[in-house]
């Protein structure tokens, strides 16, 4: 279960929480701040071939409102007040389309209830009235398509099954967001993930012919999809995507072909003073066929509380510009978890905090994270930790608006396989772009010290160039090297060398209008002492990928 940048292994995403913007660290900054739509680089294009099976499955979502006599504009019975352009109105809002989000359910098109705001061709599918019952009864349709080519040489440092091989990955995701008045909405998103040409065949993250990526119902008060500066309470039940904070612990797995979903319940309280998420979820394990994902087959459960508290007020805005504090508890259980010590049942509790400031037009951004984990692995106690610091500075006044940044993460490893404790950190569902982009399958945050200097350049408002270096050491030489999903790659007994290796990385993204983006990435991993001493079968890794994304 490897994840990758625009390829087999990456989970970059935009958070549904007040986002730190540090997720832009590799692709989030795909456009300049002057671009209003600022589409996330990491929405890849899916195969046009996939459109047909999904289109048939979703056709009823389009036809039902039409059969009910719904028109592409608001009923004439609406009052003048309802149809007038009223900036900041919950009905009309500003006549500006919302930014495309990674999870899509946070986009609010209710402003299109005002016919005067419908100025784009696709607006007719972003607001389809239901029953002529009023402006809060409507359906929004949308989706994205990603077509991707990957070439990898010496996958998994030459220990894997793919060597000197290219293949295609294709993804189509279509959704229908049904609003039944201000308090209830149902969000349904289908996914179709195909693979062609990979030998010896697709991994679980490569192929999912057709299934529900998300299918949940929201009960909200005072209404669904309220902006972050309004107070609201939402109960969400069903299959859903979730990403939290800086995505080092829970992310949607955007890089791989098949994204990560969860089944369960989530209670979201949001206000200008902060946000709290309570959740009890089970990871959705993808099978390869049609609508054959069974929650009962999952071995991973997730529960907890995640809160975000803005520290900025009107009186402190000058000195504490958009600084926020996250506090969280996350519980996690996993049957048959694998570590250097062996295989066993794992129950792990993570408590931590995060102080952060988002990327801005100009100036400093930072992210400080600390996590402590306890619990048990079979009969053994768990005691593990991770800490990370990300710091960047953007010089908007200089040519190409450079941003210089550096990230350091230290995650504990196990000092002995024979004592009564497991000290290996488990990141659970991390975003892969922190650990090497396309090389995510090779290295991960368990038992690791990872240093990443970075330079972001924007020659134009739509062209982004991201240069990064990756340097990896084992935190404890007695423990294994783990990949991003958390599986051991080489045991700690291989040798006592700490240095794993280094990788130069480049990502280039070009935005074409609001809907289309093209990305190209390349990485080469140079092995260090741990991968070379007494390891005659290991090799350096090359990875190349290009993907085209269309989002609507």
Short mmCIF file of C-alpha atoms in Angstrom, two decimals:
data_model
loop_
_atom_site.label_atom_id
_atom_site.label_comp_id
_atom_site.label_asym_id
_atom_site.label_seq_id
_atom_site.Cartn_x
_atom_site.Cartn_y
_atom_site.Cartn_z
CA UNK A 1 0.00 0.00 0.00
CA UNK A 2 2.37 2.60 -1.26
CA UNK A 3 1.38 6.21 -1.77
CA UNK A 4 2.97 8.53 -4.17
CA UNK A 5 3.01 12.01 -5.52
CA UNK A 6 0.72 12.19 -8.41
CA UNK A 7 1.31 8.57 -8.75
CA UNK A 8 1.16 5.44 -6.73
CA UNK A 9 1.91 7.04 -3.52
CA UNK A 10 0.83 10.43 -2.28
CA UNK A 11 -1.75 11.90 0.02
CA UNK A 12 -1.64 15.57 -0.29
CA UNK A 13 -4.65 17.29 0.30
CA UNK A 14 -6.42 20.41 1.45
CA UNK A 15 -7.86 20.15 4.90
CA UNK A 16 -11.49 20.54 5.73
CA UNK A 17 -10.35 22.29 8.88
CA UNK A 18 -9.09 25.86 8.94
CA UNK A 19 -6.04 24.87 6.97
CA UNK A 20 -2.54 25.79 7.84
CA UNK A 21 -1.63 26.31 4.22
CA UNK A 22 1.47 24.26 4.88
CA UNK A 23 -0.17 21.59 2.84
CA UNK A 24 0.77 23.75 -0.06
CA UNK A 25 4.27 22.72 0.80
CA UNK A 26 4.59 20.63 -2.35
CA UNK A 27 1.64 21.37 -4.54
CA UNK A 28 -0.80 23.54 -2.65
CA UNK A 29 0.87 26.69 -3.97
CA UNK A 30 0.13 25.68 -7.50
CA UNK A 31 -0.96 29.19 -8.38
CA UNK A 32 -0.03 32.64 -7.18
CA UNK A 33 -2.03 34.25 -4.42
CA UNK A 34 -3.51 36.61 -6.97
CA UNK A 35 -5.33 33.63 -8.54
CA UNK A 36 -8.77 33.69 -6.96
CA UNK A 37 -9.59 30.10 -7.64
CA UNK A 38 -6.27 28.74 -6.39
CA UNK A 39 -7.07 25.15 -7.33
CA UNK A 40 -5.09 22.58 -5.44
CA UNK A 41 -2.32 21.08 -7.53
CA UNK A 42 -3.04 17.72 -6.24
CA UNK A 43 -6.31 17.07 -8.02
CA UNK A 44 -5.21 14.79 -10.79
CA UNK A 45 -6.95 13.93 -14.00
CA UNK A 46 -8.79 10.68 -14.28
CA UNK A 47 -9.40 8.64 -17.35
CA UNK A 48 -11.99 9.82 -19.75
CA UNK A 49 -12.63 6.13 -20.33
CA UNK A 50 -13.91 5.91 -16.77
CA UNK A 51 -16.57 8.50 -17.44
CA UNK A 52 -18.90 6.03 -19.14
CA UNK A 53 -19.49 3.54 -16.28
CA UNK A 54 -19.79 6.32 -13.74
CA UNK A 55 -21.97 8.44 -15.97
CA UNK A 56 -24.45 5.55 -16.23
CA UNK A 57 -24.44 5.08 -12.47
CA UNK A 58 -24.94 8.77 -11.75
CA UNK A 59 -27.36 9.54 -14.55
CA UNK A 60 -30.32 9.27 -12.22
CA UNK A 61 -28.84 12.01 -10.08
CA UNK A 62 -29.21 14.38 -13.03
CA UNK A 63 -32.49 13.06 -14.35
CA UNK A 64 -34.44 12.97 -11.08
CA UNK A 65 -34.46 16.74 -10.56
CA UNK A 66 -35.43 17.22 -14.20
CA UNK A 67 -38.26 14.72 -13.86
CA UNK A 68 -39.54 16.74 -10.94
CA UNK A 69 -39.83 19.73 -13.17
CA UNK A 70 -36.79 21.51 -11.78
CA UNK A 71 -35.42 24.29 -13.92
CA UNK A 72 -31.88 25.63 -14.07
CA UNK A 73 -33.03 28.84 -12.44
CA UNK A 74 -34.88 29.80 -9.31
CA UNK A 75 -38.67 29.70 -9.40
CA UNK A 76 -40.47 32.90 -10.33
CA UNK A 77 -42.26 32.62 -7.00
CA UNK A 78 -39.13 33.75 -5.18
CA UNK A 79 -39.38 37.18 -3.69
CA UNK A 80 -37.38 40.15 -4.92
CA UNK A 81 -35.33 39.90 -1.74
CA UNK A 82 -34.39 36.28 -2.54
CA UNK A 83 -33.29 37.02 -6.10
CA UNK A 84 -31.47 40.31 -5.55
CA UNK A 85 -27.67 40.35 -5.38
CA UNK A 86 -26.94 40.68 -1.71
CA UNK A 87 -23.25 40.43 -0.82
CA UNK A 88 -22.69 38.17 2.20
CA UNK A 89 -26.26 36.85 1.98
CA UNK A 90 -26.58 33.15 2.80
CA UNK A 91 -28.74 32.84 -0.30
CA UNK A 92 -26.87 34.85 -2.91
CA UNK A 93 -23.47 35.56 -1.38
CA UNK A 94 -20.72 37.09 -3.46
CA UNK A 95 -21.10 36.21 -7.15
CA UNK A 96 -17.73 34.41 -7.10
CA UNK A 97 -17.41 30.64 -7.41
CA UNK A 98 -15.87 28.88 -4.38
CA UNK A 99 -12.37 27.47 -4.53
CA UNK A 100 -12.29 23.81 -5.52
CA UNK A 101 -11.47 21.78 -2.43
CA UNK A 102 -9.85 18.39 -2.18
CA UNK A 103 -12.80 16.77 -0.44
CA UNK A 104 -15.40 18.75 -2.47
CA UNK A 105 -18.10 18.64 0.23
CA UNK A 106 -17.03 22.03 1.62
CA UNK A 107 -17.89 23.90 -1.59
CA UNK A 108 -21.03 26.04 -1.29
CA UNK A 109 -22.90 27.03 -4.45
CA UNK A 110 -26.03 28.37 -2.76
CA UNK A 111 -25.16 31.86 -4.03
CA UNK A 112 -26.31 30.63 -7.46
CA UNK A 113 -29.88 30.72 -6.15
CA UNK A 114 -29.71 34.25 -7.49
CA UNK A 115 -30.01 33.94 -11.30
CA UNK A 116 -27.90 37.07 -11.73
CA UNK A 117 -24.93 35.17 -10.31
CA UNK A 118 -25.05 32.42 -12.94
CA UNK A 119 -22.49 33.69 -15.41
CA UNK A 120 -20.53 30.50 -16.26
CA UNK A 121 -21.62 27.58 -18.47
CA UNK A 122 -21.21 25.05 -15.63
CA UNK A 123 -23.32 27.09 -13.22
CA UNK A 124 -26.40 25.26 -14.50
CA UNK A 125 -25.14 22.00 -12.88
CA UNK A 126 -23.85 23.71 -9.75
CA UNK A 127 -27.34 24.83 -8.79
CA UNK A 128 -30.24 22.60 -9.91
CA UNK A 129 -33.41 23.57 -8.01
CA UNK A 130 -35.44 20.81 -6.35
CA UNK A 131 -39.21 20.79 -6.18
CA UNK A 132 -39.41 24.61 -6.54
CA UNK A 133 -39.55 24.67 -2.74
CA UNK A 134 -37.09 27.51 -2.24
CA UNK A 135 -33.43 28.49 -2.58
CA UNK A 136 -32.17 25.89 -0.09
CA UNK A 137 -33.55 22.91 -2.04
CA UNK A 138 -31.05 22.16 -4.80
CA UNK A 139 -28.49 19.72 -6.18
CA UNK A 140 -24.87 20.44 -7.08
CA UNK A 141 -23.04 18.15 -9.52
CA UNK A 142 -19.27 18.04 -10.03
CA UNK A 143 -16.20 15.88 -10.27
CA UNK A 144 -12.66 15.51 -11.47
CA UNK A 145 -10.73 13.36 -13.91
CA UNK A 146 -7.05 12.47 -13.65
CA UNK A 147 -4.92 10.73 -16.26
CA UNK A 148 -1.41 9.83 -15.16
CA UNK A 149 1.70 8.13 -16.49
CA UNK A 150 4.31 6.71 -14.09
CA UNK A 151 7.77 5.33 -14.73
CA UNK A 152 9.69 3.80 -11.84
CA UNK A 153 13.10 2.17 -11.85
CA UNK A 154 14.10 -0.07 -8.92
CA UNK A 155 10.88 0.30 -6.95
CA UNK A 156 11.36 -0.23 -3.21
CA UNK A 157 15.15 0.16 -3.63
CA UNK A 158 15.25 -2.79 -6.04
CA UNK A 159 13.57 -5.10 -3.51
CA UNK A 160 10.11 -4.66 -5.04
CA UNK A 161 8.38 -6.22 -8.00
CA UNK A 162 8.54 -3.23 -10.39
CA UNK A 163 11.83 -2.48 -12.09
CA UNK A 164 12.36 -0.28 -15.15
CA UNK A 165 8.66 -0.18 -15.84
CA UNK A 166 6.06 2.37 -16.97
CA UNK A 167 2.30 2.19 -16.49
CA UNK A 168 -0.90 4.28 -16.55
CA UNK A 169 -3.14 5.25 -13.65
CA UNK A 170 -6.60 6.67 -14.23
CA UNK A 171 -9.16 8.13 -11.84
CA UNK A 172 -12.67 9.50 -12.26
CA UNK A 173 -14.63 10.91 -9.31
CA UNK A 174 -18.14 12.37 -9.73
CA UNK A 175 -20.39 13.71 -7.00
CA UNK A 176 -23.93 14.92 -6.33
CA UNK A 177 -24.54 17.20 -3.34
CA UNK A 178 -28.26 17.15 -2.45
CA UNK A 179 -29.59 19.96 -0.22
CA UNK A 180 -33.03 19.25 1.26
CA UNK A 181 -33.57 22.62 2.90
CA UNK A 182 -31.15 24.45 5.20
CA UNK A 183 -30.71 21.61 7.72
CA UNK A 184 -30.23 18.39 5.73
CA UNK A 185 -27.93 17.46 2.86
CA UNK A 186 -26.76 14.20 1.32
CA UNK A 187 -23.38 13.99 -0.40
CA UNK A 188 -22.70 11.08 -2.76
CA UNK A 189 -19.37 10.67 -4.57
CA UNK A 190 -18.48 7.79 -6.87
CA UNK A 191 -14.94 6.75 -7.73
CA UNK A 192 -13.48 4.63 -10.50
CA UNK A 193 -9.74 3.90 -10.38
CA UNK A 194 -8.08 1.93 -13.17
CA UNK A 195 -4.54 0.76 -13.88
CA UNK A 196 -2.97 -0.39 -17.11
CA UNK A 197 0.41 -1.96 -17.76
CA UNK A 198 1.83 -2.37 -14.26
CA UNK A 199 3.66 -5.65 -13.72
CA UNK A 200 3.03 -7.94 -11.97
CA UNK A 201 -0.33 -6.17 -11.61
CA UNK A 202 -2.17 -3.48 -9.66
CA UNK A 203 -1.80 -2.93 -5.95
CA UNK A 204 -4.89 -2.31 -3.77
CA UNK A 205 -4.31 1.44 -4.08
CA UNK A 206 -4.22 1.25 -7.92
CA UNK A 207 -7.54 -0.30 -8.88
CA UNK A 208 -11.13 0.17 -7.74
CA UNK A 209 -13.46 -0.33 -10.69
CA UNK A 210 -16.47 1.47 -9.22
CA UNK A 211 -17.67 2.22 -5.70
CA UNK A 212 -18.80 4.92 -3.31
CA UNK A 213 -15.91 7.09 -2.26
CA UNK A 214 -18.27 9.09 -0.07
CA UNK A 215 -21.96 8.66 0.79
CA UNK A 216 -23.06 10.53 3.90
CA UNK A 217 -25.90 12.56 5.30
CA UNK A 218 -25.47 15.82 7.24
CA UNK A 219 -27.84 17.19 9.84
CA UNK A 220 -26.83 20.81 10.47
CA UNK A 221 -27.96 23.85 12.41
CA UNK A 222 -28.53 26.65 11.52
CA UNK A 223 -27.66 25.46 8.00
CA UNK A 224 -25.29 23.30 5.99
CA UNK A 225 -22.06 24.63 4.45
CA UNK A 226 -21.81 27.74 6.59
CA UNK A 227 -18.52 29.62 6.32
CA UNK A 228 -15.86 29.33 9.01
CA UNK A 229 -16.78 32.69 10.53
CA UNK A 230 -20.30 31.46 11.38
CA UNK A 231 -21.38 29.22 14.24
CA UNK A 232 -22.80 25.83 13.22
CA UNK A 233 -23.20 22.24 14.40
CA UNK A 234 -23.17 19.28 11.99
CA UNK A 235 -23.70 15.56 12.54
CA UNK A 236 -22.27 13.55 9.62
CA UNK A 237 -23.16 9.86 9.20
CA UNK A 238 -21.88 7.46 6.54
CA UNK A 239 -18.87 7.01 4.28
CA UNK A 240 -16.66 10.08 4.21
CA UNK A 241 -13.18 11.44 3.65
CA UNK A 242 -11.40 13.20 6.48
CA UNK A 243 -8.13 15.06 6.79
CA UNK A 244 -7.01 16.89 9.89
CA UNK A 245 -4.44 19.55 10.68
CA UNK A 246 -1.17 19.38 8.78
CA UNK A 247 -2.11 15.90 7.50
CA UNK A 248 0.83 14.15 9.13
CA UNK A 249 -1.58 11.84 10.94
CA UNK A 250 -4.86 11.72 8.97
CA UNK A 251 -5.17 12.57 5.28
CA UNK A 252 -7.24 11.51 2.26
CA UNK A 253 -4.39 9.75 0.41
CA UNK A 254 -4.63 11.98 -2.64
CA UNK A 255 -1.50 10.67 -4.39
CA UNK A 256 -2.47 7.04 -4.95
CA UNK A 257 -5.10 6.19 -7.52
CA UNK A 258 -7.65 5.06 -4.92
CA UNK A 259 -8.26 7.58 -2.14
CA UNK A 260 -8.87 6.69 1.51
CA UNK A 261 -12.43 6.72 2.87
CA UNK A 262 -13.86 5.98 6.31
CA UNK A 263 -17.24 4.68 7.49
CA UNK A 264 -18.80 6.07 10.65
CA UNK A 265 -19.92 9.23 12.43
CA UNK A 266 -18.49 12.70 12.85
CA UNK A 267 -19.78 15.65 14.91
CA UNK A 268 -18.44 19.05 13.84
CA UNK A 269 -18.85 22.24 15.86
CA UNK A 270 -17.56 25.38 14.21
CA UNK A 271 -17.54 29.00 15.40
CA UNK A 272 -15.39 32.11 15.04
CA UNK A 273 -13.75 31.06 18.32
CA UNK A 274 -12.67 27.66 17.03
CA UNK A 275 -13.62 24.29 15.63
CA UNK A 276 -14.00 20.84 17.24
CA UNK A 277 -14.32 17.51 15.41
CA UNK A 278 -15.49 14.38 17.27
CA UNK A 279 -15.25 11.21 15.20
CA UNK A 280 -15.64 7.43 15.36
CA UNK A 281 -14.65 5.83 12.06
CA UNK A 282 -13.53 2.60 10.42
CA UNK A 283 -11.09 2.67 7.51
CA UNK A 284 -12.65 1.58 4.24
CA UNK A 285 -10.57 -1.15 2.61
CA UNK A 286 -10.80 -1.08 -1.18
CA UNK A 287 -11.53 -4.25 -3.07
CA UNK A 288 -10.95 -4.22 -6.83
CA UNK A 289 -14.47 -4.84 -8.16
CA UNK A 290 -17.81 -3.05 -8.39
CA UNK A 291 -19.43 -1.86 -5.15
CA UNK A 292 -17.72 -4.62 -3.17
CA UNK A 293 -16.12 -2.63 -0.34
CA UNK A 294 -17.22 -4.22 2.94
CA UNK A 295 -16.65 -2.20 6.15
CA UNK A 296 -16.70 -5.47 8.06
CA UNK A 297 -13.43 -6.50 6.40
CA UNK A 298 -11.49 -3.51 7.71
CA UNK A 299 -8.91 -4.06 10.46
CA UNK A 300 -8.37 -0.37 11.27
CA UNK A 301 -10.53 1.82 13.53
CA UNK A 302 -10.13 5.50 14.31
CA UNK A 303 -11.75 7.69 16.97
CA UNK A 304 -10.98 10.91 18.77
CA UNK A 305 -11.27 14.69 19.05
CA UNK A 306 -9.49 17.35 17.03
CA UNK A 307 -9.81 21.05 17.89
CA UNK A 308 -8.51 24.21 16.22
CA UNK A 309 -8.39 27.47 18.19
CA UNK A 310 -7.54 30.73 16.39
CA UNK A 311 -5.26 32.88 18.54
CA UNK A 312 -5.87 35.96 16.44
CA UNK A 313 -8.41 38.54 17.54
CA UNK A 314 -9.11 42.00 16.21
CA UNK A 315 -6.91 43.47 18.93
CA UNK A 316 -3.99 41.08 18.28
CA UNK A 317 -4.19 40.78 14.49
CA UNK A 318 -1.16 42.99 13.97
CA UNK A 319 1.13 40.77 16.07
CA UNK A 320 -0.60 37.37 15.89
CA UNK A 321 -1.65 37.33 12.26
CA UNK A 322 -3.62 34.12 11.66
CA UNK A 323 -1.78 32.07 14.27
CA UNK A 324 -3.79 29.06 15.48
CA UNK A 325 -3.42 26.26 18.02
CA UNK A 326 -4.56 22.66 17.46
CA UNK A 327 -5.11 20.25 20.35
CA UNK A 328 -6.09 16.63 19.71
CA UNK A 329 -6.57 13.08 20.91
CA UNK A 330 -6.70 10.25 18.36
CA UNK A 331 -7.38 6.60 19.16
CA UNK A 332 -6.38 3.89 16.69
CA UNK A 333 -6.68 0.11 16.61
CA UNK A 334 -5.19 -2.23 14.01
CA UNK A 335 -5.41 -6.00 13.89
CA UNK A 336 -2.25 -7.79 12.74
CA UNK A 337 -0.07 -4.67 12.68
CA UNK A 338 3.51 -5.28 11.52
CA UNK A 339 6.64 -3.80 13.11
CA UNK A 340 10.28 -4.80 13.43
CA UNK A 341 9.28 -6.72 16.57
CA UNK A 342 6.75 -8.83 14.67
CA UNK A 343 3.01 -8.94 14.05
CA UNK A 344 0.29 -8.31 16.64
CA UNK A 345 -2.85 -6.43 17.55
CA UNK A 346 -2.26 -2.73 18.17
CA UNK A 347 -4.28 -0.21 20.20
CA UNK A 348 -2.64 3.21 20.19
CA UNK A 349 -3.58 6.59 21.66
CA UNK A 350 -2.08 9.82 20.32
CA UNK A 351 -2.21 13.13 22.17
CA UNK A 352 -0.62 16.28 20.84
CA UNK A 353 -0.69 19.88 19.82
CA UNK A 354 0.22 22.08 16.93
CA UNK A 355 0.99 25.79 16.65
CA UNK A 356 0.81 27.16 13.12
CA UNK A 357 0.51 30.13 10.84
CA UNK A 358 -0.73 29.70 7.27
CA UNK A 359 1.01 30.80 4.11
CA UNK A 360 0.40 34.44 3.36
CA UNK A 361 0.91 36.83 0.50
CA UNK A 362 4.23 37.80 2.03
CA UNK A 363 6.16 36.86 5.13
CA UNK A 364 6.60 34.03 7.58
CA UNK A 365 4.66 30.77 7.84
CA UNK A 366 5.36 28.01 10.34
CA UNK A 367 4.06 24.74 11.75
CA UNK A 368 5.17 23.22 15.08
CA UNK A 369 3.85 19.74 15.90
CA UNK A 370 4.31 17.45 18.89
CA UNK A 371 2.72 14.00 19.38
CA UNK A 372 3.06 11.39 22.14
CA UNK A 373 1.66 7.87 21.72
CA UNK A 374 0.83 5.19 24.29
CA UNK A 375 -1.19 1.97 24.33
CA UNK A 376 -0.28 -1.66 23.72
CA UNK A 377 1.01 -3.91 20.95
CA UNK A 378 0.08 -7.44 21.92
CA UNK A 379 1.42 -7.83 25.48
CA UNK A 380 3.87 -4.94 25.11
CA UNK A 381 3.33 -1.31 26.06
CA UNK A 382 3.63 1.45 23.48
CA UNK A 383 5.66 4.59 24.17
CA UNK A 384 6.46 6.64 21.06
CA UNK A 385 6.73 10.24 19.90
CA UNK A 386 7.03 12.52 16.88
CA UNK A 387 7.91 16.18 16.58
CA UNK A 388 8.08 18.37 13.50
CA UNK A 389 8.90 21.92 12.59
CA UNK A 390 8.17 23.54 9.22
CA UNK A 391 9.26 27.12 8.55
CA UNK A 392 8.95 29.15 5.35
CA UNK A 393 9.23 32.73 4.14
CA UNK A 394 7.73 34.10 0.95
CA UNK A 395 9.24 37.13 -0.82
CA UNK A 396 6.39 38.41 -2.91
CA UNK A 397 8.29 41.58 -3.81
CA UNK A 398 11.05 39.63 -5.56
CA UNK A 399 10.95 38.25 -9.08
CA UNK A 400 9.15 34.88 -9.30
CA UNK A 401 7.84 35.38 -5.71
CA UNK A 402 10.24 32.82 -4.16
CA UNK A 403 9.38 30.97 -0.98
CA UNK A 404 12.27 29.44 0.97
CA UNK A 405 11.34 26.74 3.47
CA UNK A 406 12.71 23.88 5.52
CA UNK A 407 11.06 20.99 7.35
CA UNK A 408 12.45 18.67 10.04
CA UNK A 409 10.56 15.71 11.49
CA UNK A 410 11.84 13.28 14.11
CA UNK A 411 9.79 10.16 14.87
CA UNK A 412 10.85 7.56 17.39
CA UNK A 413 12.07 4.05 16.66
CA UNK A 414 12.31 0.97 18.83
CA UNK A 415 15.53 0.55 20.80
CA UNK A 416 15.16 -3.20 21.34
CA UNK A 417 13.07 -6.04 19.96
CA UNK A 418 13.47 -8.01 23.19
CA UNK A 419 12.16 -5.66 25.87
CA UNK A 420 8.58 -5.06 27.02
CA UNK A 421 7.98 -1.84 25.06
CA UNK A 422 7.32 -0.83 21.46
CA UNK A 423 8.77 2.62 20.77
CA UNK A 424 8.06 2.84 17.03
CA UNK A 425 5.90 5.81 16.06
CA UNK A 426 2.82 5.10 13.91
CA UNK A 427 1.54 7.97 11.73
CA UNK A 428 -1.65 6.00 10.89
CA UNK A 429 -2.91 7.72 7.68
CA UNK A 430 -0.27 10.33 6.78
CA UNK A 431 0.06 12.54 3.70
CA UNK A 432 2.83 11.09 1.59
CA UNK A 433 4.29 14.33 0.24
CA UNK A 434 6.15 14.86 3.52
CA UNK A 435 8.27 11.80 2.84
CA UNK A 436 9.48 12.07 -0.69
CA UNK A 437 6.57 12.65 -3.02
CA UNK A 438 6.69 9.92 -5.62
CA UNK A 439 9.04 7.99 -3.37
CA UNK A 440 6.47 7.79 -0.63
CA UNK A 441 6.40 4.06 -0.91
CA UNK A 442 10.07 3.91 -0.04
CA UNK A 443 10.37 5.90 3.21
CA UNK A 444 7.92 6.97 5.90
CA UNK A 445 7.74 8.71 9.28
CA UNK A 446 8.27 5.68 11.55
CA UNK A 447 11.78 5.48 13.10
CA UNK A 448 12.94 8.38 10.96
CA UNK A 449 14.69 11.72 10.97
CA UNK A 450 13.65 13.55 7.82
CA UNK A 451 15.07 16.90 6.70
CA UNK A 452 13.62 18.72 3.67
CA UNK A 453 14.87 22.09 2.40
CA UNK A 454 12.60 23.61 -0.25
CA UNK A 455 12.44 26.44 -2.78
CA UNK A 456 9.16 27.42 -4.46
CA UNK A 457 9.15 29.66 -7.54
CA UNK A 458 6.29 31.25 -9.50
CA UNK A 459 7.52 32.59 -12.86
CA UNK A 460 3.88 33.43 -13.67
CA UNK A 461 0.65 33.45 -11.70
CA UNK A 462 -0.23 30.02 -13.12
CA UNK A 463 3.19 28.31 -13.23
CA UNK A 464 4.76 26.81 -10.12
CA UNK A 465 8.22 25.24 -9.77
CA UNK A 466 8.97 23.37 -6.53
CA UNK A 467 12.51 22.22 -5.75
CA UNK A 468 13.09 20.06 -2.70
CA UNK A 469 15.76 17.92 -1.11
CA UNK A 470 15.02 14.89 1.06
CA UNK A 471 17.54 13.55 3.62
CA UNK A 472 16.62 10.48 5.69
CA UNK A 473 18.19 8.85 8.77
CA UNK A 474 16.90 6.14 11.09
CA UNK A 475 16.08 7.56 14.53
CA UNK A 476 17.15 4.31 16.24
CA UNK A 477 19.59 1.93 14.55
CA UNK A 478 18.01 -1.10 16.22
CA UNK A 479 14.71 -0.58 14.40
CA UNK A 480 13.70 -1.16 10.77
CA UNK A 481 13.28 1.21 7.85
CA UNK A 482 9.53 1.71 7.27
CA UNK A 483 7.65 2.91 4.21
CA UNK A 484 4.87 5.53 4.33
CA UNK A 485 2.00 3.08 4.94
CA UNK A 486 4.05 1.86 7.93
CA UNK A 487 5.33 -1.53 6.77
CA UNK A 488 8.97 -2.58 7.40
CA UNK A 489 11.16 -2.35 4.29
CA UNK A 490 14.42 -3.64 5.77
CA UNK A 491 14.83 -5.02 9.33
CA UNK A 492 16.94 -3.23 11.91
CA UNK A 493 19.30 -6.23 11.96
CA UNK A 494 20.51 -5.43 8.41
CA UNK A 495 23.34 -3.29 9.82
CA UNK A 496 23.95 -0.51 12.36
CA UNK A 497 24.15 2.36 9.88
CA UNK A 498 21.87 5.34 10.54
CA UNK A 499 21.96 7.18 7.20
CA UNK A 500 19.31 5.93 4.74
CA UNK A 501 19.89 8.28 1.80
CA UNK A 502 18.93 11.49 0.00
CA UNK A 503 16.78 12.56 -2.92
CA UNK A 504 16.62 15.71 -5.06
CA UNK A 505 13.06 16.35 -6.19
CA UNK A 506 11.35 18.66 -8.70
CA UNK A 507 7.69 19.32 -9.33
CA UNK A 508 6.38 21.66 -12.06
CA UNK A 509 2.70 22.60 -12.23
CA UNK A 510 0.88 24.64 -14.87
CA UNK A 511 -2.69 25.83 -14.40
CA UNK A 512 -4.86 26.32 -17.50
CA UNK A 513 -7.85 28.37 -16.47
CA UNK A 514 -10.06 27.36 -13.56
CA UNK A 515 -10.49 23.69 -14.40
CA UNK A 516 -7.32 22.16 -15.87
CA UNK A 517 -3.79 21.62 -14.58
CA UNK A 518 -0.74 19.74 -15.83
CA UNK A 519 2.00 18.48 -13.48
CA UNK A 520 5.37 16.82 -13.99
CA UNK A 521 7.58 15.39 -11.23
CA UNK A 522 10.94 13.64 -11.03
CA UNK A 523 12.92 12.12 -8.12
CA UNK A 524 16.11 10.18 -7.70
CA UNK A 525 16.96 8.49 -4.41
CA UNK A 526 20.68 8.02 -3.62
CA UNK A 527 21.18 5.20 -1.13
CA UNK A 528 23.03 5.78 2.13
CA UNK A 529 24.97 3.39 4.33
CA UNK A 530 21.96 1.52 5.69
CA UNK A 531 20.91 0.57 2.14
CA UNK A 532 24.38 -0.20 0.80
CA UNK A 533 26.34 -1.99 3.55
CA UNK A 534 25.74 -5.74 3.33
CA UNK A 535 22.82 -5.06 0.96
CA UNK A 536 23.98 -6.19 -2.51
CA UNK A 537 20.42 -6.36 -3.90
CA UNK A 538 19.42 -2.76 -3.21
CA UNK A 539 19.61 -0.04 -5.88
CA UNK A 540 19.05 3.68 -6.27
CA UNK A 541 15.49 4.62 -7.26
CA UNK A 542 14.29 6.75 -10.18
CA UNK A 543 10.73 7.99 -10.38
CA UNK A 544 9.02 10.05 -13.07
CA UNK A 545 5.36 10.98 -13.34
CA UNK A 546 3.16 13.35 -15.29
CA UNK A 547 -0.57 13.86 -14.81
CA UNK A 548 -3.34 15.96 -16.28
CA UNK A 549 -6.29 16.98 -14.12
CA UNK A 550 -9.69 18.36 -15.03
CA UNK A 551 -11.92 19.54 -12.17
CA UNK A 552 -15.45 20.89 -12.41
#
